[in-house]
Short mmCIF file of C-alpha atoms in Angstrom, two decimals:
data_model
loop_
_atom_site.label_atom_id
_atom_site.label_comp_id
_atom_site.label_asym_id
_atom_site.label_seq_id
_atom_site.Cartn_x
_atom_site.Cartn_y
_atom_site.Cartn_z
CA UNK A 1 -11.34 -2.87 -31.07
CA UNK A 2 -12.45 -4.63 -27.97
CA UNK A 3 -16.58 -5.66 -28.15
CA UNK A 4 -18.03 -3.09 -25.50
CA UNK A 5 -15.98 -0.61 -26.32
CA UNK A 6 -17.94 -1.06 -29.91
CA UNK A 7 -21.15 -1.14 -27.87
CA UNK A 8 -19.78 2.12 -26.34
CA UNK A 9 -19.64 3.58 -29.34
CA UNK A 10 -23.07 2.33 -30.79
CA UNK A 11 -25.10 3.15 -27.27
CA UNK A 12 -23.83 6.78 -27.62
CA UNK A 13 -24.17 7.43 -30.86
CA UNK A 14 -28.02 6.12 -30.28
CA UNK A 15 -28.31 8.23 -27.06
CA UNK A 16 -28.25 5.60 -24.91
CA UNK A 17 -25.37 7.41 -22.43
CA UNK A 18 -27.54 10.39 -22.16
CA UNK A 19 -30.74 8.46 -21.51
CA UNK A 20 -28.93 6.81 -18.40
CA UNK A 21 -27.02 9.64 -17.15
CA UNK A 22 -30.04 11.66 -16.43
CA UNK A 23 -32.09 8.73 -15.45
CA UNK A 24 -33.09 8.40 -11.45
CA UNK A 25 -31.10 4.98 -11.58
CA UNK A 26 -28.25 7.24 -12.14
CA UNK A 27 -28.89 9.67 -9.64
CA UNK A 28 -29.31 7.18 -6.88
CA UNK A 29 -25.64 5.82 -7.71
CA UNK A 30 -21.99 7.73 -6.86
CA UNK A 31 -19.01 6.98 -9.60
CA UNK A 32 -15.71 6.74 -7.46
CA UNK A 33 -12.67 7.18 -9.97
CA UNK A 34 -9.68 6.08 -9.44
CA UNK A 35 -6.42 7.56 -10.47
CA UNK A 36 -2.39 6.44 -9.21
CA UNK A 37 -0.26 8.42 -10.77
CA UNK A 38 0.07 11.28 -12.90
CA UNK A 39 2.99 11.42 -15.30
CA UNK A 40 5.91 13.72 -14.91
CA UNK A 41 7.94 12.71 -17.72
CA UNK A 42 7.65 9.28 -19.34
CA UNK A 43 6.17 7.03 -16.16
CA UNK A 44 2.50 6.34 -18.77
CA UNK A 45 5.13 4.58 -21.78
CA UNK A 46 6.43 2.82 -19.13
CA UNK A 47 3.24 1.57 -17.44
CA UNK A 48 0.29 3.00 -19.12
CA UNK A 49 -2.07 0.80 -16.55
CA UNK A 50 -0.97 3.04 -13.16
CA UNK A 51 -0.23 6.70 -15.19
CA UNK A 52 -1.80 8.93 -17.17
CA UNK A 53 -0.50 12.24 -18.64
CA UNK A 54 -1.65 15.56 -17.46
CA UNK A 55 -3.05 15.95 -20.74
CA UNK A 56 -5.59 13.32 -19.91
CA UNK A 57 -6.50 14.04 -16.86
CA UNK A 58 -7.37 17.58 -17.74
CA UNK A 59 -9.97 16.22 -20.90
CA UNK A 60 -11.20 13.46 -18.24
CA UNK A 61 -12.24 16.62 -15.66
CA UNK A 62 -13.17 19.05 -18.85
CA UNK A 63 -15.60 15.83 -20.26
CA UNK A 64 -17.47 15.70 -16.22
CA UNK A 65 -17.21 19.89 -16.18
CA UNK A 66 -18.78 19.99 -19.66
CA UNK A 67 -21.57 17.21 -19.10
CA UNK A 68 -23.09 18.95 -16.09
CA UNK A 69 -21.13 16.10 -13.58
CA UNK A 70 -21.37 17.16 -10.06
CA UNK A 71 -18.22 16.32 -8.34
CA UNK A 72 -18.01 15.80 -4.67
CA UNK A 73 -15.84 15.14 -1.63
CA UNK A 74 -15.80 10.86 -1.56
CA UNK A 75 -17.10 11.05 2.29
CA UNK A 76 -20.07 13.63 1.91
CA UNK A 77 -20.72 11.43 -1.37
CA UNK A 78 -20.74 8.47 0.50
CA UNK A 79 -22.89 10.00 2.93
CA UNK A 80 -25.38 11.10 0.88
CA UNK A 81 -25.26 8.12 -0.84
CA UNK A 82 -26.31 6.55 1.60
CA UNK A 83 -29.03 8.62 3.16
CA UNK A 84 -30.28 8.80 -0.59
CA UNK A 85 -29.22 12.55 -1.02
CA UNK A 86 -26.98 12.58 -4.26
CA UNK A 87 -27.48 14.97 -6.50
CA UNK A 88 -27.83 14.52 -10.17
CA UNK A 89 -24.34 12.46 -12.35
CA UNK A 90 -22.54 12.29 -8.78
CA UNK A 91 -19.07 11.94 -9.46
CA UNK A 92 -16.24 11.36 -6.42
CA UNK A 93 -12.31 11.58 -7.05
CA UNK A 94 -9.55 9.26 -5.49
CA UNK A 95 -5.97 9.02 -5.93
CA UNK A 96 -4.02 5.94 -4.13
CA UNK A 97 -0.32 6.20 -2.65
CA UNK A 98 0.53 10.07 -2.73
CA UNK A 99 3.76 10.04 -5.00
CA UNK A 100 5.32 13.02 -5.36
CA UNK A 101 3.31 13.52 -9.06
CA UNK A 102 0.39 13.92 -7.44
CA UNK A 103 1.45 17.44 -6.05
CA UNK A 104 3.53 18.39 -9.04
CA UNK A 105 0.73 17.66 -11.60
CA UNK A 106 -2.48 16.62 -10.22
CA UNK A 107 -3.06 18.95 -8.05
CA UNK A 108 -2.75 21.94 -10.43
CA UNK A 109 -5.17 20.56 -12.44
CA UNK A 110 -7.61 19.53 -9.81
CA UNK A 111 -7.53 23.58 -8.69
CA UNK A 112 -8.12 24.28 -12.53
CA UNK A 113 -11.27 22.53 -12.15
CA UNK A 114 -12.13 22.46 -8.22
CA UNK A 115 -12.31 19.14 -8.31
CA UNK A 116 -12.28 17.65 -4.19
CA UNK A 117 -10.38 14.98 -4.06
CA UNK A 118 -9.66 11.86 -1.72
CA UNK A 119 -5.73 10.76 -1.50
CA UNK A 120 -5.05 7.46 0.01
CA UNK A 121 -1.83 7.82 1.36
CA UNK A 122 0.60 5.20 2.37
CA UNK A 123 2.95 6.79 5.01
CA UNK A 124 6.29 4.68 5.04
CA UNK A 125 8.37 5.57 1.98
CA UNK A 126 7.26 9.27 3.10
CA UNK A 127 9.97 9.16 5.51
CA UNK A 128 12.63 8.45 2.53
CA UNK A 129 13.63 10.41 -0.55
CA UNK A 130 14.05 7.10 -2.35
CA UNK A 131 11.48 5.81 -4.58
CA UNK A 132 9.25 2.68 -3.93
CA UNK A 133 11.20 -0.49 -4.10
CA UNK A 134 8.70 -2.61 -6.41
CA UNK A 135 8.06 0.03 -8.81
CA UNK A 136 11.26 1.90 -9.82
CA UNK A 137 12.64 -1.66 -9.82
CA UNK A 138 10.07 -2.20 -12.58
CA UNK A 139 10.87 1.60 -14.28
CA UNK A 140 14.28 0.92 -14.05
CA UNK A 141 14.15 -2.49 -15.78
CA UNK A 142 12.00 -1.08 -18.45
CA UNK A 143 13.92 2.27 -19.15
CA UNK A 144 17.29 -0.49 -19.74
CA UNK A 145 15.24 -2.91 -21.75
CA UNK A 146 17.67 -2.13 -25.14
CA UNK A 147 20.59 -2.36 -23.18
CA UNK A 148 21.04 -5.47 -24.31
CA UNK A 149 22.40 -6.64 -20.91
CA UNK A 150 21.15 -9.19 -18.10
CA UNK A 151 20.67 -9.08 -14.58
CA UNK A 152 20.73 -12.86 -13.10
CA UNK A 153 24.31 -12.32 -11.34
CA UNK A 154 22.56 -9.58 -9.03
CA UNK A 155 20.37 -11.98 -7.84
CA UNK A 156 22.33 -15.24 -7.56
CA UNK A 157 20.21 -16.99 -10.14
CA UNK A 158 21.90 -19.58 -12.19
CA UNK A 159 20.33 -18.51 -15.26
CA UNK A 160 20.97 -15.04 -16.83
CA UNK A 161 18.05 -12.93 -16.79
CA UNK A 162 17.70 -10.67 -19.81
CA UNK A 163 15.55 -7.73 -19.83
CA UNK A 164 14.53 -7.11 -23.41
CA UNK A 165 10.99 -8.01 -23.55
CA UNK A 166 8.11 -7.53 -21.27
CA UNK A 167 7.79 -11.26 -19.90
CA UNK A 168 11.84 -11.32 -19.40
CA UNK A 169 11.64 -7.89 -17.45
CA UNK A 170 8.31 -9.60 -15.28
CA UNK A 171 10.51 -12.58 -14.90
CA UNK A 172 13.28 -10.37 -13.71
CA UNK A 173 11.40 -8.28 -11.90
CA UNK A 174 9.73 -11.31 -9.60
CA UNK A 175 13.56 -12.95 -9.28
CA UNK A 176 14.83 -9.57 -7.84
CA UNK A 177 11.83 -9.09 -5.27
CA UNK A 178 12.50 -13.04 -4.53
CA UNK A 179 16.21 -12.18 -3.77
CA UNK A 180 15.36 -9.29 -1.48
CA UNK A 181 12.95 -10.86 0.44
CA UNK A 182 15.13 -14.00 1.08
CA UNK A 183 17.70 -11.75 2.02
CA UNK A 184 15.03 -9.26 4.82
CA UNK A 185 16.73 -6.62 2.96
CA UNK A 186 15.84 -3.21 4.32
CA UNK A 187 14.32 0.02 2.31
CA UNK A 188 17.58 1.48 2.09
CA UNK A 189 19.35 -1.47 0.78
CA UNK A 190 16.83 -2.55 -1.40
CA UNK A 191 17.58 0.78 -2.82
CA UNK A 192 21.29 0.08 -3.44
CA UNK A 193 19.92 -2.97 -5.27
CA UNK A 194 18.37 -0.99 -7.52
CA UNK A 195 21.00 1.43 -7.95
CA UNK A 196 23.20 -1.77 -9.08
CA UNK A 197 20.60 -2.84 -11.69
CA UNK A 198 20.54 0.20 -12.96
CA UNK A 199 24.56 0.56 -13.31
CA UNK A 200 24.28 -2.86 -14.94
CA UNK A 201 21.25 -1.98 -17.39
CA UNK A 202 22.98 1.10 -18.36
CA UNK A 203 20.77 3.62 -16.85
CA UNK A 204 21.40 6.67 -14.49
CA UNK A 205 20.08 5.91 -11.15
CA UNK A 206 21.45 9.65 -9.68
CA UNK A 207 19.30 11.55 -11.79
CA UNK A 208 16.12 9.32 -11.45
CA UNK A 209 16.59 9.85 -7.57
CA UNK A 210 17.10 13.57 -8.08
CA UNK A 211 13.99 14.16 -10.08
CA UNK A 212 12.01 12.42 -7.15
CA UNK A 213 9.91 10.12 -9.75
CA UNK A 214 8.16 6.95 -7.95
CA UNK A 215 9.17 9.21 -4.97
CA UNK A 216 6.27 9.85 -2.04
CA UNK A 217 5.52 12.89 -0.92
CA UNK A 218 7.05 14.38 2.20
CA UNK A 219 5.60 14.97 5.01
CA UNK A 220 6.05 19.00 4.81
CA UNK A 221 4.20 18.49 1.28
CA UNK A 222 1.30 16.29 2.48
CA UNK A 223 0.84 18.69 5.43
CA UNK A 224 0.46 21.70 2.64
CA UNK A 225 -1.95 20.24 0.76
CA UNK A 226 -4.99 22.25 0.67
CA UNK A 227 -7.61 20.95 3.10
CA UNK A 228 -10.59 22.04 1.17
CA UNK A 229 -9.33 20.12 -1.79
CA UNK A 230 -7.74 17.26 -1.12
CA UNK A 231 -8.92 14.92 2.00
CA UNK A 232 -6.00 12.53 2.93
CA UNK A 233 -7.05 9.16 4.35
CA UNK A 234 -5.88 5.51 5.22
CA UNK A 235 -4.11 3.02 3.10
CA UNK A 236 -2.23 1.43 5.34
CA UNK A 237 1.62 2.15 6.42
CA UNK A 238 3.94 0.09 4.20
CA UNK A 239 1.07 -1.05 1.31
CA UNK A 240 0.17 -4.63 3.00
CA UNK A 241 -2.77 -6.24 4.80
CA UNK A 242 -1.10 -8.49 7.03
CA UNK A 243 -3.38 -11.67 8.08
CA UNK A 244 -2.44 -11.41 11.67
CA UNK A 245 -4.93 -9.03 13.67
CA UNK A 246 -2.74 -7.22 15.66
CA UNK A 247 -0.10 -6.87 12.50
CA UNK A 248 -3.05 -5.03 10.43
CA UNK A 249 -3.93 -2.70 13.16
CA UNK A 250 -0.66 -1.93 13.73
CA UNK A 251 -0.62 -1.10 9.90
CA UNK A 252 -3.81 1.24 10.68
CA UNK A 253 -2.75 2.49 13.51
CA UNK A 254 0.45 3.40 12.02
CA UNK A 255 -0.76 4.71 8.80
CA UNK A 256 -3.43 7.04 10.88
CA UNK A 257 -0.39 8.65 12.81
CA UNK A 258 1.60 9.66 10.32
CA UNK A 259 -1.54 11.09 8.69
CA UNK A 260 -2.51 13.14 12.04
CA UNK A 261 1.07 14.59 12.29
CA UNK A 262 0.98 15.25 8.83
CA UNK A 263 -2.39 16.74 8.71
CA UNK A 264 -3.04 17.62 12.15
CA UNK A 265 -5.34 16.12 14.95
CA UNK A 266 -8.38 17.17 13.83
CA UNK A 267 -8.25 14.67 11.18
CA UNK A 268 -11.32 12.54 10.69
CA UNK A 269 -9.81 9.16 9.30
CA UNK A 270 -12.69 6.51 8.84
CA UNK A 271 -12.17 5.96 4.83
CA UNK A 272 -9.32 3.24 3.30
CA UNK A 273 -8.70 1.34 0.62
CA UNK A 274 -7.49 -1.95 0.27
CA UNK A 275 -3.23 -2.04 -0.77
CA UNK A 276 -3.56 -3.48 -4.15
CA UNK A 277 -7.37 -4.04 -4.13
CA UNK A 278 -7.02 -6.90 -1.95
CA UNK A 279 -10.00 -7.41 0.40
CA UNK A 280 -10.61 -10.26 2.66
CA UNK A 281 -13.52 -11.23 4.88
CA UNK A 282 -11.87 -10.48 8.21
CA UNK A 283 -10.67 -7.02 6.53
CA UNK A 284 -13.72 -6.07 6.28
CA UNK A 285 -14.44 -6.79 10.49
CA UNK A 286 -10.84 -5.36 11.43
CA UNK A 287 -12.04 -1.95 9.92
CA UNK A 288 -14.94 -1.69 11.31
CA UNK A 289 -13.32 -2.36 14.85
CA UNK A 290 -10.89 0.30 13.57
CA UNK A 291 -13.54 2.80 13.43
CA UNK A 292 -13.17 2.81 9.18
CA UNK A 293 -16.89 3.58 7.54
CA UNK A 294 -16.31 3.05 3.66
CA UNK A 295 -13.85 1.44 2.09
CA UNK A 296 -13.20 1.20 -1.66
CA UNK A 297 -11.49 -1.46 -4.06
CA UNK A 298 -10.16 -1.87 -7.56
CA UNK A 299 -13.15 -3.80 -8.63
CA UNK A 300 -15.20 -1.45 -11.84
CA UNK A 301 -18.87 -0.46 -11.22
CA UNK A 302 -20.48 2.38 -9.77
CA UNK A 303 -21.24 2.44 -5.98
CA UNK A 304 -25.37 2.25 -5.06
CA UNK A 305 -26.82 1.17 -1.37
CA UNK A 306 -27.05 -2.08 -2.20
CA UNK A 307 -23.26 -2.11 -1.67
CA UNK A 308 -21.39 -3.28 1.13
CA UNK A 309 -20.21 0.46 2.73
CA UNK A 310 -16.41 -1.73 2.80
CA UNK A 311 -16.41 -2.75 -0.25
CA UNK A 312 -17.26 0.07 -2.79
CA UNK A 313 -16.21 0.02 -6.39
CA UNK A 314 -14.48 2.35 -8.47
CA UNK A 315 -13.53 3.10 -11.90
CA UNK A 316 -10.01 2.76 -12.37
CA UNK A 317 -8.99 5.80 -14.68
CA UNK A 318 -6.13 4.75 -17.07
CA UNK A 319 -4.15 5.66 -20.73
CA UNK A 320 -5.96 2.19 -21.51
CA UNK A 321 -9.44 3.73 -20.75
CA UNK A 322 -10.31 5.57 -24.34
CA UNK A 323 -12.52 8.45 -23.62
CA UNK A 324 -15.93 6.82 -25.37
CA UNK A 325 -15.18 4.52 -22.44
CA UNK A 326 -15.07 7.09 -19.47
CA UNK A 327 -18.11 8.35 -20.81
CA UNK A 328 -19.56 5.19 -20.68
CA UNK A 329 -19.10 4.61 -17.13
CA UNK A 330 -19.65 8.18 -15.98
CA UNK A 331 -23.48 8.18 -17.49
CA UNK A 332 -23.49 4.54 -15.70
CA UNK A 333 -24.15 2.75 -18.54
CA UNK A 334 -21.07 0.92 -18.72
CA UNK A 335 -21.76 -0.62 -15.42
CA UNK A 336 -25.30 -1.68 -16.88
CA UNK A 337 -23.36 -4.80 -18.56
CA UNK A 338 -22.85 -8.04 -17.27
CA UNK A 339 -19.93 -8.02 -15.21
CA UNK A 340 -17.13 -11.35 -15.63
CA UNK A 341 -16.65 -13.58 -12.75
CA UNK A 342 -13.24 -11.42 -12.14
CA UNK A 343 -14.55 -8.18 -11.83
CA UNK A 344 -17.30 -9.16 -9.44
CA UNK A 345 -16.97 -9.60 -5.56
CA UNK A 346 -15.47 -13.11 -4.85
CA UNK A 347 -17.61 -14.46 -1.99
CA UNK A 348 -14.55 -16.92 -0.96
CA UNK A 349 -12.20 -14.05 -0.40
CA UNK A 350 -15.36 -12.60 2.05
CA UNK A 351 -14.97 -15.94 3.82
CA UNK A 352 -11.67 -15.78 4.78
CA UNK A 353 -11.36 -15.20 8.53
CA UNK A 354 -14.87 -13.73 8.81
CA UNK A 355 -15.86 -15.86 11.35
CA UNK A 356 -12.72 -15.55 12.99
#
């Protein structure tokens, strides 16, 4: 058992969660969670770090429900936030990318609880029933792992590549992505790559395409989302922050397209989050030129006004999260611990370009 999650354990069983949950130091502070992907079969075996099960979400929702949590849409949150208007354990909701998982099993579960949510979508696999390159690359390697076969001939590497454990799937996973960027291979034959891994690992590609897993949504779905649920907003058009001006507002200004035909003109799009986490100095001044208000990252704590609007934290939701340590951050007293250097806003990154 890791250390805090022992000081979890201890500071609730003391009272300690209650005592800051319903403390005005709470109140004055907005919890953004952060969710990927929701599992439809076995995607949370397979990477436990970006899935959960429906199962989990559901307790996650019942524990704020139960607790007296007041959920709210991310931008009225992050508007009362800062005009010092939250109510009491404010809680806001995000999902990032918009696979197809999120309609099929989220969002049946955020109507069983009414719980608003903010979907970051990134528009350019919507306009392909294939799955995303780097990630059923990954699934695929993963579901072949006992096959007992290698995958270095695929790749042109002089050295086989077996697949059996998790550092020889990273290493063949990073080889693969190599090969296809050497190569400016294309979405749709990056695809065929993957459908010739899979042939060689043993696994069946045609039915992982037909059950649309790692798949984004369409466009039809995204449009049919419910608008006073779900609030779809910027994160970028093919999941990169180029470090080239006019190549990251071309990713905005993509992205926001697709969203307005999707969603419809009226759309208000000033929130984003960074592809990956990544944030950057001159980011952070492209955005604002872009019109973008808040912004969040990957980076734990719970947001307060003495954050940068651009750079808000969030609580990333996972099957490695036990509950004792959801609980933890949603009464804020997780993110009353000291924080290490890697989890804290690196003032070099905020230097890059932003004098540029």
């Amino acid at each position: 058992m890791r250390p805090k999650e022992v000081i979890f354990r201890i500071a609730k069983r003391v009272g300690a969660f209650a005592l800051v949950r319903d403390s005005e130091w709470r109140r004055l502070r907005l919890l953004i969670l952060c969710y990927h992907g929701v599992s439809l079969r076995d995607e949370h075996e397979w990477n436990g770090e970006l899935y959960v099960t429906p199962a989990h979400l559901r307790e996650r929702l019942r524990l704020l429900r139960d607790r007296g949590y007041t959920i709210l849409p991310l931008d009225e949150a992050c508007r009362m936030l800062r005009e010092d208007r939250l109510p009491p354990r404010s809680v806001s909701i995000t999902f990032d990318d918009a696979t197809v998982d999120f309609e099929r099993a989220a969002l049946p579960i955020l109507r069983e609880f009414r719980a608003p949510t903010t979907l970051y979508l990134t528009s350019f696999y919507t306009e392909f029933r294939i799955p995303v390159f780097d990630t059923v690359l990954s699934y695929v390697l993963w579901k072949g792992r006992g096959s007992g076969a290698e995958v270095g001939a695929l790749c042109g590497s002089p050295d086989p590549l077996p697949i059996a454990t998790a550092a020889d799937r990273e290493r063949a996973h990073a080889r693969l992505r190599c090969h296809a960027a050497t190569y400016s291979l294309d979405a749709l034959a990056k695809d065929a790559l993957v459908a010739r891994v899979a042939a060689c690992v043993g696994v069946d590609y045609a039915e992982i395409l037909s059950s649309e897993i790692l798949q984004l949504m369409t466009p039809a779905s995204v449009a049919a989302l419910p608008h006073d649920l779900v609030n779809v907003q910027m994160h970028t058009h093919r999941h990169r922050a180029p470090r080239e001006r006019v190549l990251f507002r071309r990713e905005l200004t993509d992205n926001a397209c697709r969203i307005i035909e999707m969603r419809g003109a009226d759309s208000r799009l000033t929130h984003f989050c960074y592809p990956n986490g990544e944030y950057r100095g001159d980011l952070l001044r492209w955005l604002s030129e872009f019109g973008v208000e808040f912004a969040t990252t990957c980076l734990p704590g719970i947001a307060s006004t003495h954050d940068h609007p651009l750079l808000l934290p969030r609580f990333v939701d996972n099957c490695l999260q036990s509950p004792t340590t959801f609980e933890a951050w949603a009464s804020g007293f997780a993110a009353l611990l000291p924080k290490s250097r890697q989890y804290r806003i690196d003032d070099d990154l905020l230097r890059v370009g932003a004098s540029g």
